[in-house]
């Protein structure tokens, strides 16, 4: 049986609750709601290991988001910008950058100057 | 169970749809329509005759405060609850004056929202405690504001009393008033007592404030 993507709805505002209720009708997804103000929210996210996190961009929670970008690059981060009716997908693609040459390569690759390296970076610092 | 037939007015469709799903999941609410701006909600209110309207303030074209006023004039029985991100006092007070039964902020949790909406449906006010506190403060401020002096009360002052009051408002002491009008200080005090009694004020500072507010200085200087 195919595993359903686990989506974590971060925040318990009326908007996020409405989204949670609406997405609950989507059988292809598994949903979990969590309030970002909970004191152990970081550990909870870590233990749940969701496939994606949906959050409101306007809620100030940048330390948590930056931590996820840096430490959990496998989790898709979907920032909801209600005022502009859009979702911003935060890209946590990572590269190894030990030397200035590495950095130049990365900048050139990410800006499209040269072909992007095909080997992703792992947390251990080695290409796979 | 009789369901509250609800019309949603908000320019963010995603928010509307989520809210509609929350309400439709309840046994006592039913969303019968949605509107994306102030004009649309007026048209749909006329057509659908909802029991309740959840009204956003910041919508394109006609805003929720004005839409509330127009709908309440045409359909006084409809319950309108403002649901907005805007917490500013002017919008709050104007919306309530225009007939809104409640004023809630969008950061409210769904459980609390449902409690408030059920209260509004019973004819109670649907206002979060913080906003209720601001309304009480405004009520206190308005009730403490001294009444305006009528033309009759001003003209009830004699010519001399008006002159004395004008000088008081300019900051003159009794001694200075006595010298200015070439009368005794006892007479000045007597005039002052009569002024306070006629205007129903407590002390000369209030009299000075009223004289300035009512433009008595310019009147007596004419």
Short mmCIF file of C-alpha atoms in Angstrom, two decimals:
data_model
loop_
_atom_site.label_atom_id
_atom_site.label_comp_id
_atom_site.label_asym_id
_atom_site.label_seq_id
_atom_site.Cartn_x
_atom_site.Cartn_y
_atom_site.Cartn_z
CA UNK A 1 0.00 0.00 0.00
CA UNK A 2 1.38 3.39 -0.99
CA UNK A 3 2.37 5.67 1.87
CA UNK A 4 0.37 8.88 2.04
CA UNK A 5 2.43 12.09 2.41
CA UNK A 6 2.26 13.43 5.95
CA UNK A 7 1.44 17.15 5.95
CA UNK A 8 1.94 19.13 9.12
CA UNK A 9 -0.28 22.19 9.49
CA UNK A 10 1.70 24.61 11.63
CA UNK A 11 -0.41 27.08 13.63
CA UNK A 12 -3.94 27.06 14.99
CA UNK A 13 -5.26 30.33 13.58
CA UNK A 14 -8.71 30.37 12.02
CA UNK A 15 -7.09 30.29 8.59
CA UNK A 16 -4.94 27.26 9.37
CA UNK A 17 -7.83 25.47 11.07
CA UNK A 18 -9.96 26.11 8.00
CA UNK A 19 -7.22 24.71 5.79
CA UNK A 20 -6.83 21.67 8.05
CA UNK A 21 -10.57 20.97 7.89
CA UNK A 22 -10.54 21.42 4.11
CA UNK A 23 -7.48 19.24 3.47
CA UNK A 24 -8.85 16.56 5.77
CA UNK A 25 -11.25 15.73 2.96
CA UNK A 26 -8.34 14.88 0.69
CA UNK A 27 -7.80 11.09 1.01
CA UNK A 28 -4.32 11.17 -0.54
CA UNK A 29 -2.90 13.11 2.40
CA UNK A 30 -2.29 12.44 6.07
CA UNK A 31 -2.65 15.55 8.19
CA UNK A 32 -1.42 16.59 11.60
CA UNK A 33 -2.05 19.97 13.15
CA UNK A 34 0.42 21.50 15.58
CA UNK A 35 0.58 24.89 17.23
CA UNK A 36 3.89 26.66 16.65
CA UNK A 37 3.64 28.23 20.10
CA UNK A 38 3.93 24.85 21.84
CA UNK A 39 7.16 24.78 23.83
CA UNK A 40 8.34 21.47 22.35
CA UNK A 41 7.28 22.20 18.78
CA UNK A 42 10.81 21.54 17.42
CA UNK A 43 11.01 18.11 19.00
CA UNK A 44 7.48 17.26 17.86
CA UNK A 45 8.28 18.15 14.26
CA UNK A 46 11.46 16.12 14.54
CA UNK A 47 9.67 13.07 15.84
CA UNK A 48 6.81 13.32 13.35
CA UNK A 49 9.21 13.79 10.43
CA UNK A 50 6.53 15.13 8.05
CA UNK A 51 6.91 15.25 4.29
CA UNK A 52 5.77 18.87 4.19
CA UNK A 53 4.94 21.70 6.58
CA UNK A 54 2.32 24.28 5.73
CA UNK A 55 2.64 27.55 7.66
CA UNK A 56 1.55 31.18 7.52
CA UNK A 57 4.27 33.49 6.25
CA UNK A 58 2.92 36.38 8.31
CA UNK A 59 3.41 34.59 11.62
CA UNK A 60 6.87 35.37 13.01
CA UNK A 61 8.43 31.94 13.37
CA UNK A 62 11.62 32.41 11.36
CA UNK A 63 13.98 30.69 13.85
CA UNK A 64 11.97 27.47 13.50
CA UNK A 65 11.79 27.78 9.72
CA UNK A 66 15.52 28.52 9.41
CA UNK A 67 16.27 25.54 11.63
CA UNK A 68 14.16 23.32 9.41
CA UNK A 69 15.82 24.68 6.26
CA UNK A 70 19.27 24.01 7.67
CA UNK A 71 18.78 20.80 9.58
CA UNK A 72 15.85 19.08 7.89
CA UNK A 73 16.24 19.84 4.18
CA UNK A 74 14.11 16.85 3.26
CA UNK A 75 10.97 18.51 4.59
CA UNK A 76 9.10 20.63 2.05
CA UNK A 77 8.25 24.04 3.51
CA UNK A 78 5.13 25.71 2.14
CA UNK A 79 4.69 29.31 3.28
CA UNK A 80 1.15 30.61 2.84
CA UNK A 81 0.94 34.30 1.94
CA UNK A 82 -2.78 34.99 2.23
CA UNK A 83 -2.54 38.70 1.42
CA UNK A 84 -1.16 37.86 -2.04
CA UNK A 85 -3.02 34.58 -2.45
CA UNK A 86 0.09 32.49 -3.01
CA UNK A 87 2.18 29.73 -1.48
CA UNK A 88 5.92 30.17 -1.39
CA UNK A 89 7.85 26.89 -1.57
CA UNK A 90 11.03 27.32 0.42
CA UNK A 91 13.89 25.57 -1.28
CA UNK A 92 16.32 23.95 1.09
CA UNK A 93 18.65 22.52 -1.55
CA UNK A 94 22.13 22.36 -0.08
CA UNK A 95 25.68 22.11 -1.43
CA UNK A 96 29.06 21.37 0.09
CA UNK A 97 31.11 24.61 0.20
CA UNK A 98 34.52 24.17 1.80
CA UNK A 99 36.51 26.45 -0.49
CA UNK A 100 35.98 29.71 -2.33
CA UNK A 101 36.03 27.71 -5.52
CA UNK A 102 33.12 25.63 -4.20
CA UNK A 103 31.23 28.80 -3.37
CA UNK A 104 31.81 30.29 -6.83
CA UNK A 105 30.63 27.05 -8.40
CA UNK A 106 27.50 27.06 -6.29
CA UNK A 107 26.68 30.69 -7.05
CA UNK A 108 27.22 30.10 -10.75
CA UNK A 109 25.16 26.93 -10.69
CA UNK A 110 22.29 28.42 -8.73
CA UNK A 111 22.16 31.52 -10.93
CA UNK A 112 22.14 29.35 -14.02
CA UNK A 113 25.57 30.36 -15.29
CA UNK A 114 26.74 26.74 -15.29
CA UNK A 115 24.93 23.46 -15.13
CA UNK A 116 23.71 22.64 -11.61
CA UNK A 117 25.60 19.80 -9.88
CA UNK A 118 23.53 16.67 -9.89
CA UNK A 119 24.81 15.29 -6.56
CA UNK A 120 22.96 16.67 -3.54
CA UNK A 121 24.74 17.51 -0.31
CA UNK A 122 24.08 15.44 2.80
CA UNK A 123 24.21 16.60 6.39
CA UNK A 124 27.45 14.68 6.88
CA UNK A 125 29.09 16.94 4.30
CA UNK A 126 29.65 14.40 1.60
CA UNK A 127 28.08 14.11 -1.77
CA UNK A 128 25.97 11.07 -2.36
CA UNK B 1 -32.28 22.00 14.99
CA UNK B 2 -32.70 25.30 13.18
CA UNK B 3 -29.54 26.18 11.34
CA UNK B 4 -28.14 29.68 11.14
CA UNK B 5 -27.95 30.50 7.43
CA UNK B 6 -24.65 32.30 7.04
CA UNK B 7 -23.29 34.52 4.27
CA UNK B 8 -19.50 34.98 4.23
CA UNK B 9 -17.93 38.21 2.98
CA UNK B 10 -14.16 38.24 2.59
CA UNK B 11 -11.91 39.04 -0.32
CA UNK B 12 -9.61 36.09 0.39
CA UNK B 13 -11.22 33.05 -1.18
CA UNK B 14 -8.90 30.61 0.58
CA UNK B 15 -9.94 32.03 3.96
CA UNK B 16 -13.62 31.95 2.96
CA UNK B 17 -13.47 28.34 1.87
CA UNK B 18 -11.72 27.24 5.04
CA UNK B 19 -14.20 29.14 7.20
CA UNK B 20 -17.10 27.70 5.20
CA UNK B 21 -15.81 24.19 5.86
CA UNK B 22 -15.49 24.89 9.59
CA UNK B 23 -19.06 26.22 9.76
CA UNK B 24 -20.56 23.56 7.53
CA UNK B 25 -19.11 20.90 9.83
CA UNK B 26 -21.36 22.24 12.62
CA UNK B 27 -24.93 21.10 13.12
CA UNK B 28 -26.25 24.61 13.73
CA UNK B 29 -24.59 26.56 10.90
CA UNK B 30 -24.98 26.43 7.17
CA UNK B 31 -23.06 28.61 4.73
CA UNK B 32 -25.52 29.67 2.04
CA UNK B 33 -23.30 32.03 0.09
CA UNK B 34 -19.98 33.81 -0.24
CA UNK B 35 -19.03 37.28 -1.41
CA UNK B 36 -15.65 38.75 -2.26
CA UNK B 37 -16.37 42.48 -1.83
CA UNK B 38 -18.74 44.95 -0.21
CA UNK B 39 -21.07 45.38 -3.17
CA UNK B 40 -21.39 41.65 -3.75
CA UNK B 41 -22.33 41.02 -0.14
CA UNK B 42 -25.11 43.63 -0.33
CA UNK B 43 -26.50 42.03 -3.49
CA UNK B 44 -26.28 38.51 -2.04
CA UNK B 45 -27.80 39.60 1.26
CA UNK B 46 -30.84 40.97 -0.61
CA UNK B 47 -31.14 37.77 -2.62
CA UNK B 48 -30.38 35.12 0.00
CA UNK B 49 -31.79 36.83 3.12
CA UNK B 50 -29.27 35.17 5.49
CA UNK B 51 -29.69 35.00 9.26
CA UNK B 52 -26.07 36.03 9.77
CA UNK B 53 -23.28 37.67 7.79
CA UNK B 54 -19.61 37.30 8.67
CA UNK B 55 -18.14 40.52 7.32
CA UNK B 56 -14.53 41.35 6.60
CA UNK B 57 -13.61 45.05 6.80
CA UNK B 58 -10.84 45.47 4.23
CA UNK B 59 -12.49 44.53 0.97
CA UNK B 60 -12.07 46.10 -2.47
CA UNK B 61 -14.59 48.73 -3.48
CA UNK B 62 -17.08 49.14 -0.67
CA UNK B 63 -15.57 48.18 2.69
CA UNK B 64 -17.27 46.03 5.32
CA UNK B 65 -18.17 48.94 7.59
CA UNK B 66 -20.17 50.70 4.86
CA UNK B 67 -21.66 47.43 3.62
CA UNK B 68 -22.81 46.74 7.19
CA UNK B 69 -24.55 50.11 7.32
CA UNK B 70 -26.36 49.62 4.01
CA UNK B 71 -27.43 46.04 4.77
CA UNK B 72 -28.72 46.92 8.25
CA UNK B 73 -30.74 49.80 6.77
CA UNK B 74 -32.41 47.41 4.30
CA UNK B 75 -32.43 44.22 6.37
CA UNK B 76 -32.45 45.20 10.06
CA UNK B 77 -33.11 41.61 11.23
CA UNK B 78 -29.87 40.20 9.85
CA UNK B 79 -27.08 39.61 12.37
CA UNK B 80 -23.76 40.98 11.16
CA UNK B 81 -20.53 39.97 12.84
CA UNK B 82 -17.34 41.64 11.67
CA UNK B 83 -14.41 39.26 11.28
CA UNK B 84 -11.27 41.14 10.38
CA UNK B 85 -7.53 41.52 10.93
CA UNK B 86 -8.03 45.21 11.71
CA UNK B 87 -8.15 46.01 15.42
CA UNK B 88 -8.30 49.80 15.14
CA UNK B 89 -10.79 51.58 17.36
CA UNK B 90 -12.38 53.74 14.69
CA UNK B 91 -13.42 50.74 12.59
CA UNK B 92 -14.67 48.94 15.68
CA UNK B 93 -16.81 51.82 16.92
CA UNK B 94 -18.14 52.68 13.46
CA UNK B 95 -19.03 49.06 12.72
CA UNK B 96 -20.94 48.79 15.99
CA UNK B 97 -22.70 52.12 15.36
CA UNK B 98 -23.61 50.86 11.89
CA UNK B 99 -25.37 47.88 13.42
CA UNK B 100 -22.79 45.11 13.73
CA UNK B 101 -23.69 42.62 16.45
CA UNK B 102 -20.06 41.67 16.97
CA UNK B 103 -16.49 42.44 16.08
CA UNK B 104 -13.96 39.61 16.06
CA UNK B 105 -10.36 39.37 14.95
CA UNK B 106 -9.14 36.72 12.57
CA UNK B 107 -6.55 35.45 15.01
CA UNK B 108 -9.45 33.92 16.97
CA UNK B 109 -9.49 30.12 17.32
CA UNK B 110 -12.35 28.27 15.63
CA UNK B 111 -13.75 26.98 18.93
CA UNK B 112 -13.97 30.51 20.32
CA UNK B 113 -15.41 31.81 17.05
CA UNK B 114 -18.24 29.28 17.18
CA UNK B 115 -19.04 30.23 20.78
CA UNK B 116 -19.18 33.90 19.76
CA UNK B 117 -21.33 33.25 16.70
CA UNK B 118 -23.80 31.20 18.72
CA UNK B 119 -23.99 34.06 21.21
CA UNK B 120 -24.58 36.54 18.38
CA UNK B 121 -27.36 34.33 17.04
CA UNK B 122 -29.03 34.61 20.47
CA UNK B 123 -28.83 38.39 20.23
CA UNK B 124 -25.79 38.74 22.47
CA UNK B 125 -22.73 40.77 21.61
CA UNK B 126 -19.92 38.85 19.93
CA UNK B 127 -16.87 40.77 21.03
CA UNK B 128 -13.61 39.43 22.40
CA UNK B 129 -12.79 40.69 25.90
CA UNK B 130 -9.92 42.88 24.70
CA UNK B 131 -12.12 44.73 22.21
CA UNK B 132 -14.94 44.87 24.77
CA UNK B 133 -12.53 46.64 27.10
CA UNK B 134 -11.83 49.25 24.45
CA UNK B 135 -15.54 49.81 23.95
CA UNK B 136 -16.06 50.35 27.67
CA UNK B 137 -13.16 52.79 27.68
CA UNK B 138 -14.73 54.73 24.81
CA UNK B 139 -18.08 54.70 26.60
CA UNK B 140 -16.43 56.08 29.75
CA UNK B 141 -14.61 58.73 27.74
CA UNK B 142 -17.81 59.87 26.07
CA UNK B 143 -19.79 59.88 29.33
CA UNK B 144 -17.11 61.92 31.10
CA UNK B 145 -16.90 64.54 28.38
CA UNK B 146 -18.57 67.70 29.68
CA UNK B 147 -21.74 68.70 27.85
CA UNK B 148 -21.55 71.49 25.34
CA UNK B 149 -22.86 74.83 26.52
CA UNK B 150 -26.00 75.88 24.76
CA UNK B 151 -26.40 79.32 23.22
CA UNK B 152 -29.04 80.05 25.89
CA UNK B 153 -26.60 79.28 28.68
CA UNK B 154 -23.96 81.51 27.13
CA UNK B 155 -26.37 84.37 26.63
CA UNK B 156 -27.62 83.82 30.20
CA UNK B 157 -24.30 85.29 31.28
CA UNK B 158 -24.38 89.03 31.64
CA UNK B 159 -22.14 91.17 29.47
CA UNK B 160 -19.79 91.67 32.42
CA UNK B 161 -19.72 87.94 33.25
CA UNK B 162 -18.82 87.16 29.64
CA UNK B 163 -15.98 89.68 29.87
CA UNK B 164 -14.73 88.06 33.09
CA UNK B 165 -14.96 84.59 31.56
CA UNK B 166 -13.08 85.73 28.48
CA UNK B 167 -10.24 87.02 30.64
CA UNK B 168 -10.23 83.81 32.72
CA UNK B 169 -9.86 81.83 29.51
CA UNK B 170 -6.86 83.98 28.61
CA UNK B 171 -5.23 82.98 31.89
CA UNK B 172 -5.79 86.20 33.83
CA UNK B 173 -5.83 86.07 37.64
CA UNK B 174 -8.64 87.66 39.67
CA UNK B 175 -6.33 90.57 40.44
CA UNK B 176 -5.54 91.10 36.76
CA UNK B 177 -9.24 90.85 35.85
CA UNK B 178 -10.08 93.41 38.52
CA UNK B 179 -7.46 95.80 37.15
CA UNK B 180 -8.48 95.19 33.56
CA UNK B 181 -12.18 95.85 34.16
CA UNK B 182 -11.62 98.49 36.86
CA UNK B 183 -13.67 96.60 39.45
CA UNK B 184 -12.83 95.23 42.89
CA UNK B 185 -11.42 91.73 43.35
CA UNK B 186 -14.50 90.88 45.44
CA UNK B 187 -16.70 91.74 42.47
CA UNK B 188 -14.57 89.54 40.24
CA UNK B 189 -15.01 86.65 42.66
CA UNK B 190 -18.75 87.30 42.76
CA UNK B 191 -18.92 87.24 38.94
CA UNK B 192 -16.89 84.02 38.95
CA UNK B 193 -19.31 82.34 41.35
CA UNK B 194 -22.27 83.36 39.15
CA UNK B 195 -20.51 82.10 36.02
CA UNK B 196 -19.79 78.70 37.56
CA UNK B 197 -23.36 78.42 38.87
CA UNK B 198 -24.95 79.36 35.53
CA UNK B 199 -22.72 77.00 33.56
CA UNK B 200 -22.95 74.26 36.19
CA UNK B 201 -19.20 73.92 36.45
CA UNK B 202 -16.97 73.12 39.41
CA UNK B 203 -14.04 75.51 39.12
CA UNK B 204 -12.51 78.26 37.03
CA UNK B 205 -10.18 75.89 35.19
CA UNK B 206 -13.23 74.13 33.73
CA UNK B 207 -14.76 77.50 32.93
CA UNK B 208 -11.60 78.51 31.06
CA UNK B 209 -11.63 75.24 29.11
CA UNK B 210 -15.28 75.67 28.18
CA UNK B 211 -14.74 79.27 27.14
CA UNK B 212 -11.90 78.19 24.85
CA UNK B 213 -13.85 75.23 23.46
CA UNK B 214 -17.00 77.26 22.86
CA UNK B 215 -15.14 80.16 21.32
CA UNK B 216 -16.28 82.59 24.00
CA UNK B 217 -13.06 84.54 23.84
CA UNK B 218 -13.72 85.65 20.31
CA UNK B 219 -17.34 86.37 21.19
CA UNK B 220 -16.54 88.60 24.15
CA UNK B 221 -13.70 90.29 22.33
CA UNK B 222 -15.97 91.33 19.47
#
